PDB file of C-alpha atoms in Angstrom:
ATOM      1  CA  UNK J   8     -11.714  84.569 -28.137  1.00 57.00           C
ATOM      2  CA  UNK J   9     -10.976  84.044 -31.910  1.00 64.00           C
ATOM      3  CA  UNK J  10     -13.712  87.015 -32.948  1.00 70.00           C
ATOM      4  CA  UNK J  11     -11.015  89.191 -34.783  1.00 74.00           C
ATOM      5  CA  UNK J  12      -9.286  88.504 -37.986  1.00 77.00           C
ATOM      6  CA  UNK J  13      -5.729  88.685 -36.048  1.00 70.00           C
ATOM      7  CA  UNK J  14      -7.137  86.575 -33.173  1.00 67.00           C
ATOM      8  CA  UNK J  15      -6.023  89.497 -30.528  1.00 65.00           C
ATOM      9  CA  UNK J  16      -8.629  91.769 -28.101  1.00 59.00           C
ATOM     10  CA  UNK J  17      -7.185  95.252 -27.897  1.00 54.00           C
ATOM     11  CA  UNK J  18      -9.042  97.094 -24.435  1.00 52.00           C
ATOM     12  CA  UNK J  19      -9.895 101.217 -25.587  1.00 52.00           C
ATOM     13  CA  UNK J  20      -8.124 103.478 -23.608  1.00 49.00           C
ATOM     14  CA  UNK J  21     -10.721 105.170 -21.527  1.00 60.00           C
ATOM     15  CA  UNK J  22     -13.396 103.279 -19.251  1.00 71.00           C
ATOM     16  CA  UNK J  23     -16.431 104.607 -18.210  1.00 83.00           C
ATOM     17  CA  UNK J  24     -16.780 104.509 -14.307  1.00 86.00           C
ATOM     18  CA  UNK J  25     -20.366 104.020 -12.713  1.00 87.00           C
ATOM     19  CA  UNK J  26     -21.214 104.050  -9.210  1.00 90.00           C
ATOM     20  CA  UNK J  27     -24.186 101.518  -7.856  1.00 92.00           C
ATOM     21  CA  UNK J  28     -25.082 101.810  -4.053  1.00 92.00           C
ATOM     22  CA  UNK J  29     -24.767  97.614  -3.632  1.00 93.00           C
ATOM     23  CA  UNK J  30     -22.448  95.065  -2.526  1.00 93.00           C
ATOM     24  CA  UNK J  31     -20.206  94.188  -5.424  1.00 92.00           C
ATOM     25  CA  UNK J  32     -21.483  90.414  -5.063  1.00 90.00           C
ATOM     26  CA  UNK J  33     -24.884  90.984  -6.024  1.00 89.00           C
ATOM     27  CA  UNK J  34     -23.448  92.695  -9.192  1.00 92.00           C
ATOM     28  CA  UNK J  35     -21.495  89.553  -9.768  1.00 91.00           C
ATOM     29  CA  UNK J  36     -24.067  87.338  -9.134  1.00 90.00           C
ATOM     30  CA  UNK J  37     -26.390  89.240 -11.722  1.00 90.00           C
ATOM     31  CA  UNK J  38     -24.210  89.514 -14.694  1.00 91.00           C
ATOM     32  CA  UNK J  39     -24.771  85.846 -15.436  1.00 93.00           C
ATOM     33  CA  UNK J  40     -28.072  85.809 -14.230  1.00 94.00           C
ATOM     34  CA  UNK J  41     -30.466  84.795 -17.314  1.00 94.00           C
ATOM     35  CA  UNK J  42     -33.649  85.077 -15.423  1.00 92.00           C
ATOM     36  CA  UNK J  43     -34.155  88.727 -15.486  1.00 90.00           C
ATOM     37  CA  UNK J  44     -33.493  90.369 -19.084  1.00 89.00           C
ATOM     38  CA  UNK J  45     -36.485  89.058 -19.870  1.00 86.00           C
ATOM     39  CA  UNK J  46     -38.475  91.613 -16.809  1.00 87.00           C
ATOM     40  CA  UNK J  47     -35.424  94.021 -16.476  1.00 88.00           C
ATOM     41  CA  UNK J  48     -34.718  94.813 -20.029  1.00 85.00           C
ATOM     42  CA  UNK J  49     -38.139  94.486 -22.031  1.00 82.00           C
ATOM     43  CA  UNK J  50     -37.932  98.118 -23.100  1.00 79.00           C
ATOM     44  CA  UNK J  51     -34.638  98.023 -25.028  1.00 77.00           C
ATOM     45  CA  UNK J  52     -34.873  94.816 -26.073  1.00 76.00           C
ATOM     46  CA  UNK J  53     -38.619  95.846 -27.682  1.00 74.00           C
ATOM     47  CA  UNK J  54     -36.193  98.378 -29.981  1.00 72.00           C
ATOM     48  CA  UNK J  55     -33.467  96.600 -30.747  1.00 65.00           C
ATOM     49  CA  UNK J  56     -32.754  94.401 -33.807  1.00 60.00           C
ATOM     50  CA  UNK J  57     -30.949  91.801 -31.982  1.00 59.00           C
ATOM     51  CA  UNK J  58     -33.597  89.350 -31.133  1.00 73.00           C
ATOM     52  CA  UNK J  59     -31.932  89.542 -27.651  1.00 79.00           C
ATOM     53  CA  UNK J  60     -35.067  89.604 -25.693  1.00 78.00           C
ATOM     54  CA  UNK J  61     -35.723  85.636 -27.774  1.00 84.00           C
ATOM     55  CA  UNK J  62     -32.655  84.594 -25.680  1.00 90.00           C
ATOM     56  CA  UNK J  63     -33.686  84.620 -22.489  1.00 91.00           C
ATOM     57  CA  UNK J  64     -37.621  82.921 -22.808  1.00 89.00           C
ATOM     58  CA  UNK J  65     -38.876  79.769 -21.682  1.00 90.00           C
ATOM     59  CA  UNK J  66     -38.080  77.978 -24.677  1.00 93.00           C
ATOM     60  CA  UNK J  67     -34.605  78.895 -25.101  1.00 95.00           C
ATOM     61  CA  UNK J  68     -31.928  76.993 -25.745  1.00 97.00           C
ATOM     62  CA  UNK J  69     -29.497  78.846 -24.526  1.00 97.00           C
ATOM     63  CA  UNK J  70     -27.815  77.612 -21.278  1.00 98.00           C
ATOM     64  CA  UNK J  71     -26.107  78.484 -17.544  1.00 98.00           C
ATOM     65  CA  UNK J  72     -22.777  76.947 -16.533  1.00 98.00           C
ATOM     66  CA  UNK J  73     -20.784  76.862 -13.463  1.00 98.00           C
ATOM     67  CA  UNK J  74     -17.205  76.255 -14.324  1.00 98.00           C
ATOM     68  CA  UNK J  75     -16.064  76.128 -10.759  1.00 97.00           C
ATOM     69  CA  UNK J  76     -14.257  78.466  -8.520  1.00 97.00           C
ATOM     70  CA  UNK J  77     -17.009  81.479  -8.819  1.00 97.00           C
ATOM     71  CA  UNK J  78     -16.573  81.501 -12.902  1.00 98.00           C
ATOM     72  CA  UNK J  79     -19.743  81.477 -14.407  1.00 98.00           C
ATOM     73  CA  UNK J  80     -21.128  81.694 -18.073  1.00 97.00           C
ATOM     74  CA  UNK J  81     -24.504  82.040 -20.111  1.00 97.00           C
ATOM     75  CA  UNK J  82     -24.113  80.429 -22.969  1.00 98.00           C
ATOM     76  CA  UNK J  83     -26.201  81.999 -26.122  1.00 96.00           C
ATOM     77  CA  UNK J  84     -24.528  79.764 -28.641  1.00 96.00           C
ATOM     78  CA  UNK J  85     -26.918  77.195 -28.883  1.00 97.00           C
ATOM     79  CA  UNK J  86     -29.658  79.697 -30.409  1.00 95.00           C
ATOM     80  CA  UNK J  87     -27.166  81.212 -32.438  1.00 95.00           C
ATOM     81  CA  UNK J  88     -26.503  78.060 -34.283  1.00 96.00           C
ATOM     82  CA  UNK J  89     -30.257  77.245 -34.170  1.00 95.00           C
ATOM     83  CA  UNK J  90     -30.167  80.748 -36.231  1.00 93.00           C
ATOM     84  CA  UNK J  91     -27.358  79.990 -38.325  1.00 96.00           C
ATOM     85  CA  UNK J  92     -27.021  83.386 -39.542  1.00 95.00           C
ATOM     86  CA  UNK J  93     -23.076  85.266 -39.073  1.00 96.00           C
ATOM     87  CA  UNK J  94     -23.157  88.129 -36.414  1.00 93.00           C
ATOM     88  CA  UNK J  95     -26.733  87.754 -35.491  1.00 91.00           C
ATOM     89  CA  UNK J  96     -25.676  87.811 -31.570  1.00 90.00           C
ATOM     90  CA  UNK J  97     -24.518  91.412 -32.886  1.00 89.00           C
ATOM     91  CA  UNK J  98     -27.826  92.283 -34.534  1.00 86.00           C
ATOM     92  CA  UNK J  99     -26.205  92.999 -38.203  1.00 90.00           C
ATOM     93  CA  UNK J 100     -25.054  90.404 -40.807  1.00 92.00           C
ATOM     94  CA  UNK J 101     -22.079  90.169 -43.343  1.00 95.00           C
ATOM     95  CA  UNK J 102     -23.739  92.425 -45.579  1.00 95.00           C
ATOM     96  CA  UNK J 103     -23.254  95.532 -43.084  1.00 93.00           C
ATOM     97  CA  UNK J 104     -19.636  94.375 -42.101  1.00 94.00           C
ATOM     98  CA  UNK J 105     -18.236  93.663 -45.401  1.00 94.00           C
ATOM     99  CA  UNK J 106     -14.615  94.165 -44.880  1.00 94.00           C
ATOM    100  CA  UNK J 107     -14.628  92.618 -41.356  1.00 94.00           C
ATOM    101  CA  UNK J 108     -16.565  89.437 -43.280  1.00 95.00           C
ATOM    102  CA  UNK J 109     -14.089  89.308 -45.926  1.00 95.00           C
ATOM    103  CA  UNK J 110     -10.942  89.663 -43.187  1.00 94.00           C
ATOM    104  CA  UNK J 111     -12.116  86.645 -41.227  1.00 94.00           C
ATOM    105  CA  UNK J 112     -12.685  84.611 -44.441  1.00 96.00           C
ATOM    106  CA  UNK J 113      -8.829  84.921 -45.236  1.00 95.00           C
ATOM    107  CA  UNK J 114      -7.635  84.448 -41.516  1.00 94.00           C
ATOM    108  CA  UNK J 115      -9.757  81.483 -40.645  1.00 95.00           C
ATOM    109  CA  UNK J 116     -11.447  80.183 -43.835  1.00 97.00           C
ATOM    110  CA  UNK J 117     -14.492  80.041 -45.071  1.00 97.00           C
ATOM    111  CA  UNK J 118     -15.977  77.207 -42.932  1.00 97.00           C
ATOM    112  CA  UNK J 119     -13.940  78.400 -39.131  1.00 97.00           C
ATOM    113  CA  UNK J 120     -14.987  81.849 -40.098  1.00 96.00           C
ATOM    114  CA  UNK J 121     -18.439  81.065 -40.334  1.00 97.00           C
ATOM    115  CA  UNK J 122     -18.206  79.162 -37.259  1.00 97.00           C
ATOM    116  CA  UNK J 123     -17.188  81.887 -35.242  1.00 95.00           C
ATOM    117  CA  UNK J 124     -19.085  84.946 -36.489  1.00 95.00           C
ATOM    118  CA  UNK J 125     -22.337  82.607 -35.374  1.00 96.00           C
ATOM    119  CA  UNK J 126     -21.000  81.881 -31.911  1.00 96.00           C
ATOM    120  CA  UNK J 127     -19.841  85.294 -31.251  1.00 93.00           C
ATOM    121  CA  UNK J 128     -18.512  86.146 -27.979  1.00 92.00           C
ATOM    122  CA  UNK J 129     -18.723  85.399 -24.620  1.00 94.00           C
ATOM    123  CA  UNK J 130     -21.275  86.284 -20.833  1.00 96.00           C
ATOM    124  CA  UNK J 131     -18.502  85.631 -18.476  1.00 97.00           C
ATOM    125  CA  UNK J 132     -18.140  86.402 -15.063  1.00 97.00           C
ATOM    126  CA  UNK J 133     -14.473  85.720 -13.771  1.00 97.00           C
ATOM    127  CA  UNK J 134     -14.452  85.515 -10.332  1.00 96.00           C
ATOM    128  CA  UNK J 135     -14.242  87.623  -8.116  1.00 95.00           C
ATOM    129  CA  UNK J 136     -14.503  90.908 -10.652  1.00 95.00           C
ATOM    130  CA  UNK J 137     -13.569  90.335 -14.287  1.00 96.00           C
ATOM    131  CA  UNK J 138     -17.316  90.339 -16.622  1.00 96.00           C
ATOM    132  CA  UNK J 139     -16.722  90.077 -20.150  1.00 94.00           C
ATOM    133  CA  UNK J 140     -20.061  91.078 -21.311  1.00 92.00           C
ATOM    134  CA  UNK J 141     -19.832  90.001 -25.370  1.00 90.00           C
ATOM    135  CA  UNK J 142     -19.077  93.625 -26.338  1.00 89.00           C
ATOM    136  CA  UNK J 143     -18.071  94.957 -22.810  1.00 91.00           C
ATOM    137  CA  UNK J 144     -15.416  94.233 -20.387  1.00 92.00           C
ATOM    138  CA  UNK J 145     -16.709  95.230 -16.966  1.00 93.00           C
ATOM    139  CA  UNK J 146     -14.089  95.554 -13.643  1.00 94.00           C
ATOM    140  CA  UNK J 147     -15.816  95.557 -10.325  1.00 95.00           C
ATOM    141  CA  UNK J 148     -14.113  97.804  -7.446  1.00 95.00           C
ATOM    142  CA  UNK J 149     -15.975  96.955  -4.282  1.00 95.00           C
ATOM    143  CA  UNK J 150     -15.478 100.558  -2.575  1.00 95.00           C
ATOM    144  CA  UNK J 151     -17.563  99.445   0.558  1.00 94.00           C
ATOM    145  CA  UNK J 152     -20.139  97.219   1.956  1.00 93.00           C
ATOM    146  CA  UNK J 153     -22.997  99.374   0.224  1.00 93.00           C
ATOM    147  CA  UNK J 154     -20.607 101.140  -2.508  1.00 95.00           C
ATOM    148  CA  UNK J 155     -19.404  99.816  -5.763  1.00 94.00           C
ATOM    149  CA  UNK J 156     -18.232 101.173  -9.278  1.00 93.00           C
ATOM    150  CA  UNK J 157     -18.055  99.116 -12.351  1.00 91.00           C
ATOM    151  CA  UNK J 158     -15.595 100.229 -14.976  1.00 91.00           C
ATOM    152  CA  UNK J 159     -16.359  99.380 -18.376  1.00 91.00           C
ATOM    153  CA  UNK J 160     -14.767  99.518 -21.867  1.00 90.00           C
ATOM    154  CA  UNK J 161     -15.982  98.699 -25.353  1.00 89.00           C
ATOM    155  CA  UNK J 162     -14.058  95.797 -26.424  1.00 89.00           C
ATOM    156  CA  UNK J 163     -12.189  96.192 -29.679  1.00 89.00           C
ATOM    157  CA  UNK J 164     -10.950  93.215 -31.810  1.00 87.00           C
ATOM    158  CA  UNK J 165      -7.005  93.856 -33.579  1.00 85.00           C
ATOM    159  CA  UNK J 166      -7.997  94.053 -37.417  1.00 85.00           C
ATOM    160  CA  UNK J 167     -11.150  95.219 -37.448  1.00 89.00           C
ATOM    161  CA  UNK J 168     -12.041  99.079 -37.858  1.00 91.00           C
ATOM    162  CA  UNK J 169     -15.560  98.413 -39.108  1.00 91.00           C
ATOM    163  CA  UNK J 170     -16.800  95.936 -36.394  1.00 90.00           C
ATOM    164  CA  UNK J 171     -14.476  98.311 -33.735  1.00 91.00           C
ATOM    165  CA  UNK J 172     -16.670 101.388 -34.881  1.00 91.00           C
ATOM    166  CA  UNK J 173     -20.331  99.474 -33.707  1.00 90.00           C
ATOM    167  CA  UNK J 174     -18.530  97.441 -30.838  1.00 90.00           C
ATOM    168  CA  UNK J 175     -18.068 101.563 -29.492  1.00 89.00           C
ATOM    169  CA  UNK J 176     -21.598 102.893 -30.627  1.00 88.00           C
ATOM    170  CA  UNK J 177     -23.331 100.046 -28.845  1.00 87.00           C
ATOM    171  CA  UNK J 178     -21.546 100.302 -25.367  1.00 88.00           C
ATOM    172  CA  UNK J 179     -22.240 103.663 -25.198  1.00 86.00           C
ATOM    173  CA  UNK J 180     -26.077 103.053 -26.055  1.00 83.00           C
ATOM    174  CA  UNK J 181     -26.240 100.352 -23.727  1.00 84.00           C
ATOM    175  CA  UNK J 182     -23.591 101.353 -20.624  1.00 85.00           C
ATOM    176  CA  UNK J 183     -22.657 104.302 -21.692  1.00 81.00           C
ATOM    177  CA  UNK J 184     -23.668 107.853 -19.717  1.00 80.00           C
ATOM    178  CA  UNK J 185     -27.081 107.957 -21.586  1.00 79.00           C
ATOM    179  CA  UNK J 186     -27.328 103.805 -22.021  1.00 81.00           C
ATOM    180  CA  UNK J 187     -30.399 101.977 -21.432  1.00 81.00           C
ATOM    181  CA  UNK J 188     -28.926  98.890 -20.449  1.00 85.00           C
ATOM    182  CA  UNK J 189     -27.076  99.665 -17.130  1.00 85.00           C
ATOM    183  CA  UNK J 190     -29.782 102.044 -16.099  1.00 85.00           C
ATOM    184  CA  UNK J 191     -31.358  99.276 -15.811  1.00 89.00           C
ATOM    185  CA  UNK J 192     -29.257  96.676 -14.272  1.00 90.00           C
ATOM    186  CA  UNK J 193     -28.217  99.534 -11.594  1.00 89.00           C
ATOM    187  CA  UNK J 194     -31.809  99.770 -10.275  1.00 88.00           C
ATOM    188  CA  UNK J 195     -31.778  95.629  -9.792  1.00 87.00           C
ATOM    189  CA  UNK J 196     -28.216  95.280  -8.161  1.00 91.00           C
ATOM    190  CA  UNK J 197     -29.301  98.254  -5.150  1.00 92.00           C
ATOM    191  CA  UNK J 198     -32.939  96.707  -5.182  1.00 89.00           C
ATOM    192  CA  UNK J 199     -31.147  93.325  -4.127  1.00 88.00           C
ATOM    193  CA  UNK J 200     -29.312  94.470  -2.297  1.00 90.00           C
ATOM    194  CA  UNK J 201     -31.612  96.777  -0.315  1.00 90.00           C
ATOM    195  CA  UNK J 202     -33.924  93.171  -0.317  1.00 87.00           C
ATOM    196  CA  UNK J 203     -31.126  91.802   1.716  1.00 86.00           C
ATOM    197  CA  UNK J 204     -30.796  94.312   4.037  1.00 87.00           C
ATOM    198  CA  UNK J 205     -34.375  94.344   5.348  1.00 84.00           C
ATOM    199  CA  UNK J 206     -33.527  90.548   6.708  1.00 80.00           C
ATOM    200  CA  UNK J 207     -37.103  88.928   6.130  1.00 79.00           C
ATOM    201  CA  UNK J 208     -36.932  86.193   5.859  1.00 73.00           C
ATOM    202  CA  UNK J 209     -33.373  85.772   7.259  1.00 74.00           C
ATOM    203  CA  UNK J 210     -32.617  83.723   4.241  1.00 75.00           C
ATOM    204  CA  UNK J 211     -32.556  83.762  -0.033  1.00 77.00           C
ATOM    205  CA  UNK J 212     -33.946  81.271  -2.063  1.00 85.00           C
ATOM    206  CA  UNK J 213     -31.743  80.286  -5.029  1.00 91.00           C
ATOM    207  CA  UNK J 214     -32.735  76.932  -5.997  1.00 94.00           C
ATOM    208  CA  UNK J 215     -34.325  78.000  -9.306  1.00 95.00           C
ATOM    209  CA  UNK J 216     -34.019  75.063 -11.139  1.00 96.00           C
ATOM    210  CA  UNK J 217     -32.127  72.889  -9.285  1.00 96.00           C
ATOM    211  CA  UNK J 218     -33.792  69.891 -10.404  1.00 95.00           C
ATOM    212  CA  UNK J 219     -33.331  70.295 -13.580  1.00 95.00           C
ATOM    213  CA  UNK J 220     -29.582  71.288 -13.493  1.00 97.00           C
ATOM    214  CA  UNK J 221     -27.299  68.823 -15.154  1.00 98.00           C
ATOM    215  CA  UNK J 222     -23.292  67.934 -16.031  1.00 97.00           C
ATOM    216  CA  UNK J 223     -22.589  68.367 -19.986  1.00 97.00           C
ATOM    217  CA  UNK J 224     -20.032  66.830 -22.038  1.00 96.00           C
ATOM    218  CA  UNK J 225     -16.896  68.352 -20.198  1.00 96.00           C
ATOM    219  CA  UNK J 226     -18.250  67.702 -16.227  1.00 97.00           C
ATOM    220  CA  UNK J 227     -19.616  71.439 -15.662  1.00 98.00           C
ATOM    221  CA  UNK J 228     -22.779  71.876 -13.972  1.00 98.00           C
ATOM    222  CA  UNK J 229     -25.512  73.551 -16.601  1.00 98.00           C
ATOM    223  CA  UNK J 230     -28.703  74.475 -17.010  1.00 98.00           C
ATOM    224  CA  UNK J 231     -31.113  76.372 -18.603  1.00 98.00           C
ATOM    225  CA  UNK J 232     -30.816  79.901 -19.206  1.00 97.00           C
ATOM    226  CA  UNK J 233     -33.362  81.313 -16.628  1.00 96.00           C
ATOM    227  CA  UNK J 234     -31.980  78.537 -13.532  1.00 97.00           C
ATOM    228  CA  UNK J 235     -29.937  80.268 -11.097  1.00 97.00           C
ATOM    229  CA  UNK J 236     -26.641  77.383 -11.432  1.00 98.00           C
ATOM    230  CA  UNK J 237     -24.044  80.615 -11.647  1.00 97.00           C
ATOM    231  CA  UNK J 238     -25.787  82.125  -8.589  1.00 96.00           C
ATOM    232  CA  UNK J 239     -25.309  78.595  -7.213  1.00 96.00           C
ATOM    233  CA  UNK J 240     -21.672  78.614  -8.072  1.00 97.00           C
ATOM    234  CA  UNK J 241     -20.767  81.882  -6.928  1.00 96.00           C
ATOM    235  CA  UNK J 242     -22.051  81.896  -3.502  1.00 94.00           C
ATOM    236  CA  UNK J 243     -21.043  78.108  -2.694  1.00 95.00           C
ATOM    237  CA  UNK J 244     -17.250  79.354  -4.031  1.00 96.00           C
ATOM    238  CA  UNK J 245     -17.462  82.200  -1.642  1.00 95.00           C
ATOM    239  CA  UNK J 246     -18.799  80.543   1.242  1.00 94.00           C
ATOM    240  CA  UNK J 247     -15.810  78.225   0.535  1.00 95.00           C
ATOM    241  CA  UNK J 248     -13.695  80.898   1.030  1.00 95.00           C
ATOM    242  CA  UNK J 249     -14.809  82.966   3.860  1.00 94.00           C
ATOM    243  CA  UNK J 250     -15.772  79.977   5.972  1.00 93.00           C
ATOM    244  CA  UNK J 251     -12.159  79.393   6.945  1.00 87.00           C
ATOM    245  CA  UNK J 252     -11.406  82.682   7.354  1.00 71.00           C
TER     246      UNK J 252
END
């Protein structure tokens, strides 16, 4: 992750804890789920100035991987390149991060630097609990079969005090105490799994485009960003693993 002028991630010392009555695997399966910010998250993506909500339509770009083993990805960085514009996957521009512009410049270049303010950073989910949500990183502590808490810090990038001061005022907007964006989510991961529990049908569809699913250049399984190919990945890689057990 080559976002910060000294090419380190620092974690901030305090997390914020949240409790969801669910299964921690329909919280994993979710995070790289590309289908539902579109439904789930209309309101705050109708008032941000991210263009966020653009992301996840039909006509994206924007794809789903399955790297194997559970990890799973939603990659933006085809529409940010279609943009073209530095820190647009942040919803600001050089302009409003002038020294943090100027600091990537001298580590990287003018051309690398570019680069990587348009790609920005990653929608991971490391399996089994590890989410690194662009600006968040996200620990999942399975407390039961029905109890969960998700601990979550703003991530914060070694040599940068003016991109570290939004990184912090967006997390707590979005996941923070008073945060739209895990309001949100929270109501979707105990809807699932409540769906689950009422066992009818005995069975969950996930072959949302499956047909249409494809290897890319390096042998992972994509797709689009609304086909369910990490919900794919994660289950077969568990079923992989409990099976023998």
């Amino acid at each position: 992750m080559r976002t910060s002028p000294e090419g380190e991630v620092e974690i901030t010392a305090g997390f914020l804890k949240h409790r969801v009555k669910a299964n921690w695997k329909f919280i994993l399966e979710n995070e790289c789920d590309g289908y539902h910010p579109a439904f789930v998250h209309t309101s705050i993506f109708g008032v941000a100035d991210s263009m966020i909500g653009k992301l996840y339509g039909g006509a994206s770009t924007a794809l789903t991987r399955d790297y194997g083993n559970g990890h799973t990805e939603i990659d933006l960085r085809p529409e940010f390149r279609k943009r073209d514009a530095p820190m647009s996957w942040f919803g600001t521009s050089e302009e409003r991060l002038p020294d943090y512009t100027a600091r990537m410049k001298t580590a990287y270049g003018d051309t690398a630097a570019r680069e990587i303010m348009i790609d920005g950073t990653p929608h991971v989910m490391i399996f089994p609990n590890l989410f690194i949500a662009e600006i968040q990183m996200f620990v999942i502590q399975p407390l039961g079969v029905d109890d969960s808490v998700q601990h979550v810090t703003a991530l914060q990038f070694k040599g940068a005090p003016d991109l570290n001061r939004r990184l912090r005022q967006q997390t707590m907007g979005s996941v923070g105490p008073a945060g739209f964006l895990l309001a949100d989510d929270s109501e979707m991961y105990e809807r699932c799994h409540r769906g689950v529990l009422a066992r009818n049908p005995e069975w969950i569809f996930l072959g949302r485009g499956e047909k249409r699913q494809r290897q890319d250049e390096l042998g992972f399984t994509v797709g689009h960003v609304t086909d369910e190919v990490p919900s794919r990945g994660i289950w077969t890689h568990y079923r992989k693993l409990m099976e023998p057990a």
